[in-house]
C-alpha cells in the first residue's frame, strides 16, 4: 500500500517480527478441490461439520481448535463454520478458540469456491425480486457472524494464501497472527462483485477506512509484513508451525482468565465501534456496575500485591 495509507511500523520490533520487506509473490495455485482431513486430523477430533469441511478439537487447556479442512469455501462451508461455533458455545470446557488451516493444507483459504457457488445460484430466480438470493447471502453471512459474535475470543492463525472470503473470515476474529509467507487479498473487485460477508464492515476498525478502501477497490495482494504494518495481524512468525504454536499460546493464556471478563471485554469493544467515547464509557459503566464481583477484585488485587512484595 502507499505509505500514506499505512500505519507506521512500530520501531525495533521483537525478533518474531523481523521480516524481509519483499516476500515471494507466487501465483495462487488453481484449485477447486475440497481437501478432506488427513489422518492426523481424524485422530482426537471432538467433532466435524459440513461433511468434514470443518473439524473441531477441544484440548485440556480450555482451547478449541477449528480446522478448515478445505482450502476453498463451498456453500456448505458457511453452515459448517456456524455449526462449529454453536457447538463451541455450548461446550463449557471451551474458553477460547483457535481458527487455522487443516493439518494437510499449506494455505489458510482461497476463499469462496466459485464453481460450487455458481451451482447454488443456478436454481435461484434472477428475474424479479431476489428474495431467495438475499436469504442465501444472509445465511452465508451468518457463518462469519457466529465467529464475530462469539463471547469466547477467537484467535486466527494464517499461513500461506488468505483470499477473499478468507480475509472476511479472519476479520471476524479477535486476534490474528500469521507466518511470514502469508499473503492477503480481497479479490472480489477482480470478479466484478462486492465483498458481502463482513469484510467491508469489520476491516475498517482493524486497519482503518483508507486501507480497507485500498484493498477492496484495487484487489491488491499484501505481504505478511504489510499486513503487520496495517495491524491486520499483531505478530508474524517464521513458518506455519511457529504461527500455530503462537496462536495456541495466546489462546491458552486467554483461557486462563475469567470467561465472564473476556466476554465482557468483547461486548464493550463491540459496543464501542461506531459509538462516541461518551457512549462507550456509559455502556462499560453500566456493564461493570451490574456484573462486577467486588470481592473477587479485592482478592485478586491482594494476590498481585503479595507477588510484588516478594
Coordinates of C-alpha atoms in Angstrom, one line a residue:
X1 CA 0.0 0.0 0.0
X2 CA 1.2 3.6 -0.5
X3 CA 3.0 4.9 2.6
X4 CA 0.2 7.4 3.3
X5 CA -2.3 4.5 3.7
X6 CA -0.2 2.6 6.2
X7 CA 0.1 2.9 9.9
X8 CA 3.7 3.4 10.9
X9 CA 5.5 0.2 11.7
X10 CA 6.5 0.1 15.4
X11 CA 10.2 0.7 15.9
X12 CA 12.6 -2.1 16.9
X13 CA 10.0 -5.0 16.8
X14 CA 10.8 -8.2 18.6
X15 CA 12.7 -10.9 16.6
X16 CA 9.5 -12.7 15.6
X17 CA 8.6 -9.5 13.6
X18 CA 11.9 -9.2 11.7
X19 CA 10.9 -9.8 8.2
X20 CA 12.2 -9.4 4.7
X21 CA 10.4 -6.4 3.2
X22 CA 9.6 -8.2 0.0
X23 CA 8.2 -11.7 0.2
X24 CA 7.6 -14.1 -2.7
X25 CA 4.6 -13.2 -4.9
X26 CA 3.9 -16.6 -6.3
X27 CA 0.7 -17.0 -8.3
X28 CA -2.2 -18.5 -6.5
X29 CA -2.5 -22.2 -7.3
X30 CA -5.6 -23.0 -9.3
X31 CA -7.7 -25.4 -7.3
X32 CA -11.4 -26.3 -7.0
X33 CA -10.9 -29.4 -5.0
X34 CA -12.2 -29.8 -1.4
X35 CA -9.5 -31.2 0.8
X36 CA -10.7 -33.5 3.4
X37 CA -9.0 -34.1 6.7
X38 CA -5.8 -36.1 6.7
X39 CA -5.0 -39.0 9.1
X40 CA -3.6 -36.6 11.7
X41 CA -6.8 -34.6 11.6
X42 CA -9.1 -37.6 12.0
X43 CA -7.4 -38.5 15.3
X44 CA -8.6 -36.8 18.5
X45 CA -11.3 -34.6 16.9
X46 CA -14.2 -33.7 19.1
X47 CA -16.4 -33.4 16.0
X48 CA -16.8 -32.2 12.5
X49 CA -19.4 -30.2 10.5
X50 CA -20.4 -29.8 6.8
X51 CA -19.3 -33.3 5.8
X52 CA -15.8 -32.8 7.1
X53 CA -15.3 -29.2 5.8
X54 CA -14.6 -28.1 9.3
X55 CA -13.3 -30.1 12.3
X56 CA -13.2 -29.1 15.9
X57 CA -10.7 -30.4 18.5
X58 CA -11.0 -29.5 22.2
X59 CA -7.9 -29.6 24.3
X60 CA -7.4 -29.9 28.1
X61 CA -6.4 -26.2 28.4
X62 CA -9.8 -24.9 27.5
X63 CA -8.9 -24.2 23.9
X64 CA -10.9 -25.4 20.9
X65 CA -9.2 -25.5 17.6
X66 CA -11.3 -25.2 14.4
X67 CA -9.5 -26.8 11.4
X68 CA -10.6 -25.6 7.9
X69 CA -10.1 -28.8 6.1
X70 CA -11.0 -27.3 2.7
X71 CA -8.9 -24.6 1.1
X72 CA -12.0 -23.3 -0.6
X73 CA -15.4 -22.4 0.8
X74 CA -18.3 -24.1 -0.9
X75 CA -21.8 -23.1 0.1
X76 CA -21.9 -25.9 2.8
X77 CA -18.9 -24.3 4.5
X78 CA -20.8 -21.4 5.9
X79 CA -23.3 -23.5 7.8
X80 CA -20.4 -25.8 8.9
X81 CA -18.5 -22.9 10.5
X82 CA -21.7 -21.7 12.2
X83 CA -22.4 -25.2 13.5
X84 CA -18.8 -25.5 14.8
X85 CA -19.1 -22.2 16.6
X86 CA -22.5 -23.2 18.0
X87 CA -21.1 -26.4 19.4
X88 CA -18.2 -24.5 21.0
X89 CA -20.6 -22.0 22.6
X90 CA -22.5 -25.0 24.2
X91 CA -19.3 -26.6 25.5
X92 CA -18.5 -25.3 29.0
X93 CA -14.9 -26.6 28.7
X94 CA -14.0 -24.1 26.0
X95 CA -12.9 -20.6 26.9
X96 CA -11.0 -19.6 23.7
X97 CA -10.9 -20.7 20.0
X98 CA -8.1 -21.0 17.5
X99 CA -9.0 -20.8 13.8
X100 CA -6.5 -22.3 11.4
X101 CA -6.0 -24.3 8.2
X102 CA -6.3 -28.1 8.3
X103 CA -3.1 -30.0 9.0
X104 CA -2.9 -31.3 5.4
X105 CA -3.3 -27.7 4.0
X106 CA -0.5 -25.3 3.2
X107 CA -2.8 -22.3 2.8
X108 CA -5.4 -20.8 5.1
X109 CA -8.1 -20.3 2.4
X110 CA -8.5 -19.4 -1.2
X111 CA -12.0 -18.0 -0.4
X112 CA -15.3 -18.8 -2.0
X113 CA -15.5 -21.9 -4.2
X114 CA -16.8 -20.2 -7.2
X115 CA -17.8 -23.3 -9.2
X116 CA -19.8 -24.7 -6.3
X117 CA -21.3 -21.3 -5.6
X118 CA -22.4 -21.0 -9.2
X119 CA -24.3 -24.3 -8.9
X120 CA -26.1 -22.9 -5.9
X121 CA -27.0 -19.7 -7.8
X122 CA -28.3 -21.7 -10.8
X123 CA -31.6 -22.6 -9.1
X124 CA -32.4 -19.1 -7.9
X125 CA -34.7 -16.9 -9.9
X126 CA -32.9 -13.8 -11.1
X127 CA -35.9 -12.1 -12.8
X128 CA -38.0 -10.1 -10.4
X129 CA -37.5 -9.8 -6.6
X130 CA -34.4 -11.7 -5.5
X131 CA -35.6 -12.6 -2.0
X132 CA -34.1 -16.1 -2.3
X133 CA -30.7 -14.8 -3.2
X134 CA -30.7 -12.3 -0.4
X135 CA -31.7 -15.1 2.0
X136 CA -28.8 -17.2 0.8
X137 CA -26.3 -14.4 1.3
X138 CA -27.7 -13.7 4.8
X139 CA -27.2 -17.4 5.6
X140 CA -23.6 -17.3 4.4
X141 CA -23.0 -14.1 6.4
X142 CA -24.4 -15.9 9.5
X143 CA -21.4 -18.3 9.5
X144 CA -18.9 -15.5 9.9
X145 CA -21.2 -13.5 12.2
X146 CA -21.1 -16.5 14.6
X147 CA -17.3 -16.1 14.8
X148 CA -17.6 -12.3 15.3
X149 CA -20.3 -12.6 17.9
X150 CA -18.7 -15.4 19.9
X151 CA -18.4 -14.4 23.6
X152 CA -15.3 -16.7 23.6
X153 CA -12.4 -15.0 22.0
X154 CA -11.2 -16.3 18.6
X155 CA -7.5 -16.3 17.5
X156 CA -6.9 -16.7 13.8
X157 CA -3.6 -18.3 12.7
X158 CA -2.9 -17.7 9.0
X159 CA -0.2 -19.3 6.8
X160 CA 0.0 -19.1 3.0
X161 CA -2.8 -17.5 1.0
X162 CA -5.8 -15.9 2.6
X163 CA -8.0 -14.6 -0.2
X164 CA -11.5 -13.0 -0.4
X165 CA -13.8 -14.7 2.0
X166 CA -10.7 -15.9 3.9
X167 CA -9.9 -12.3 4.7
X168 CA -13.5 -11.7 5.6
X169 CA -13.4 -14.7 8.0
X170 CA -10.3 -13.6 9.8
X171 CA -11.7 -10.1 10.1
X172 CA -14.4 -11.7 12.4
X173 CA -11.6 -13.0 14.7
X174 CA -10.4 -11.0 17.7
X175 CA -6.7 -11.6 17.2
X176 CA -4.8 -12.5 14.1
X177 CA -1.2 -13.9 13.7
X178 CA 0.5 -15.2 10.6
X179 CA 3.6 -16.7 9.1
X180 CA 6.0 -14.7 7.0
X181 CA 4.9 -16.4 3.8
X182 CA 1.2 -15.3 4.4
X183 CA -0.4 -13.2 1.7
X184 CA -3.8 -11.4 1.9
X185 CA -6.1 -10.1 -0.8
X186 CA -9.7 -9.0 -1.2
X187 CA -10.2 -10.3 -4.8
X188 CA -13.9 -9.6 -5.2
X189 CA -13.3 -6.5 -7.3
X190 CA -11.5 -8.5 -9.9
X191 CA -14.6 -10.6 -10.2
X192 CA -16.9 -7.6 -10.5
X193 CA -18.7 -8.3 -7.2
X194 CA -18.8 -6.5 -3.8
X195 CA -17.5 -8.4 -0.8
X196 CA -20.6 -9.2 1.2
X197 CA -19.5 -11.5 4.1
X198 CA -18.5 -8.8 6.6
X199 CA -15.0 -7.7 5.5
X200 CA -16.1 -4.2 4.4
X201 CA -17.8 -3.8 7.8
X202 CA -15.2 -5.3 10.1
X203 CA -11.9 -4.3 8.5
X204 CA -12.2 -0.5 8.9
X205 CA -11.9 -0.7 12.8
X206 CA -8.9 -3.0 12.4
X207 CA -6.9 -1.5 9.6
X208 CA -8.6 1.9 9.0
X209 CA -11.1 3.1 6.4
X210 CA -8.4 4.2 4.0
X211 CA -6.5 0.9 3.9
X212 CA -9.8 -1.0 3.6
X213 CA -10.8 1.1 0.6
X214 CA -7.4 0.5 -1.0
X215 CA -7.6 -3.3 -0.5
X216 CA -11.2 -3.6 -1.6
X217 CA -11.0 -1.2 -4.6
X218 CA -7.7 -2.4 -6.0
X219 CA -7.9 -6.2 -5.1
X220 CA -4.2 -5.8 -4.2
X221 CA -2.2 -8.5 -2.6
X222 CA -0.3 -7.6 0.6
X223 CA 2.5 -9.5 2.3
X224 CA 2.8 -10.5 5.9
X225 CA 5.0 -7.5 6.7
X226 CA 2.5 -5.2 5.1
X227 CA -0.4 -6.8 7.0
X228 CA 1.6 -6.2 10.2
X229 CA 2.2 -2.6 9.4
X230 CA -1.6 -2.2 8.9
X231 CA -2.4 -4.0 12.2
X232 CA -4.3 -6.7 10.3
X233 CA -2.1 -9.1 12.2
X234 CA -0.4 -8.4 15.5
X235 CA 2.6 -10.9 15.1
X236 CA 4.4 -12.5 12.2
X237 CA 6.3 -15.8 12.7
X238 CA 8.9 -17.7 10.7
X239 CA 6.6 -20.5 9.5
X240 CA 3.3 -22.2 9.9
X241 CA 4.4 -24.4 12.8
X242 CA 5.6 -21.3 14.8
X243 CA 2.4 -19.5 13.9
X244 CA 0.1 -22.2 15.1
X245 CA 2.2 -22.6 18.3
X246 CA 2.0 -18.9 19.0
X247 CA -1.8 -18.8 18.4
X248 CA -2.2 -21.8 20.8
X249 CA -0.1 -20.0 23.4
X250 CA -2.2 -16.8 23.1
X251 CA -5.4 -18.9 23.4
X252 CA -4.2 -20.8 26.5
X253 CA -3.4 -17.5 28.2
X254 CA -6.8 -16.1 27.4
X255 CA -8.4 -19.4 28.5
X256 CA -6.7 -19.0 31.9
X257 CA -8.7 -15.8 32.6
X258 CA -12.2 -15.4 33.9
X259 CA -14.6 -16.2 30.9
X260 CA -17.1 -13.6 32.0
X261 CA -14.4 -10.9 31.9
X262 CA -13.3 -12.0 28.4
X263 CA -16.9 -11.9 27.2
X264 CA -17.4 -8.5 28.8
X265 CA -14.3 -7.1 27.1
X266 CA -15.6 -8.3 23.8
X267 CA -19.1 -6.9 24.5
X268 CA -17.7 -3.5 25.4
X269 CA -15.4 -3.3 22.4
X270 CA -18.2 -4.3 20.1
X271 CA -20.5 -1.7 21.5
X272 CA -17.8 1.0 21.2
X273 CA -17.4 0.6 17.5
X274 CA -19.1 3.4 15.7
X275 CA -20.0 5.0 19.1
X276 CA -18.7 8.1 20.7
X277 CA -16.4 7.8 23.7
X278 CA -19.1 9.1 26.0
X279 CA -21.5 6.4 24.9
X280 CA -18.8 3.8 25.3
X281 CA -17.9 5.0 28.8
X282 CA -21.6 4.9 29.8
X283 CA -22.0 1.4 28.5
X284 CA -19.0 0.0 30.3
X285 CA -20.0 1.7 33.5
X286 CA -23.4 0.0 33.3
X287 CA -21.9 -3.3 32.4
X288 CA -19.4 -3.3 35.2
X289 CA -21.9 -1.9 37.8
X290 CA -24.2 -4.8 37.0
X291 CA -21.7 -7.7 36.7
X292 CA -18.5 -7.0 38.7
X293 CA -17.8 -9.1 41.7
X294 CA -16.1 -6.6 44.0
X295 CA -14.9 -9.3 46.5
X296 CA -13.2 -11.1 43.6
X297 CA -11.4 -8.0 42.5
X298 CA -10.2 -7.3 46.1
X299 CA -8.9 -10.8 46.4
X300 CA -7.1 -10.5 43.0
X301 CA -5.5 -7.2 44.0
X302 CA -4.3 -8.7 47.3
X303 CA -2.7 -11.6 45.4
X304 CA -1.0 -9.2 43.0
X305 CA 0.3 -7.1 45.9
X306 CA 1.7 -10.1 47.6
X307 CA 3.6 -11.1 44.5
X308 CA 5.0 -7.6 44.1
X309 CA 6.3 -7.5 47.7
X310 CA 8.0 -10.9 47.2

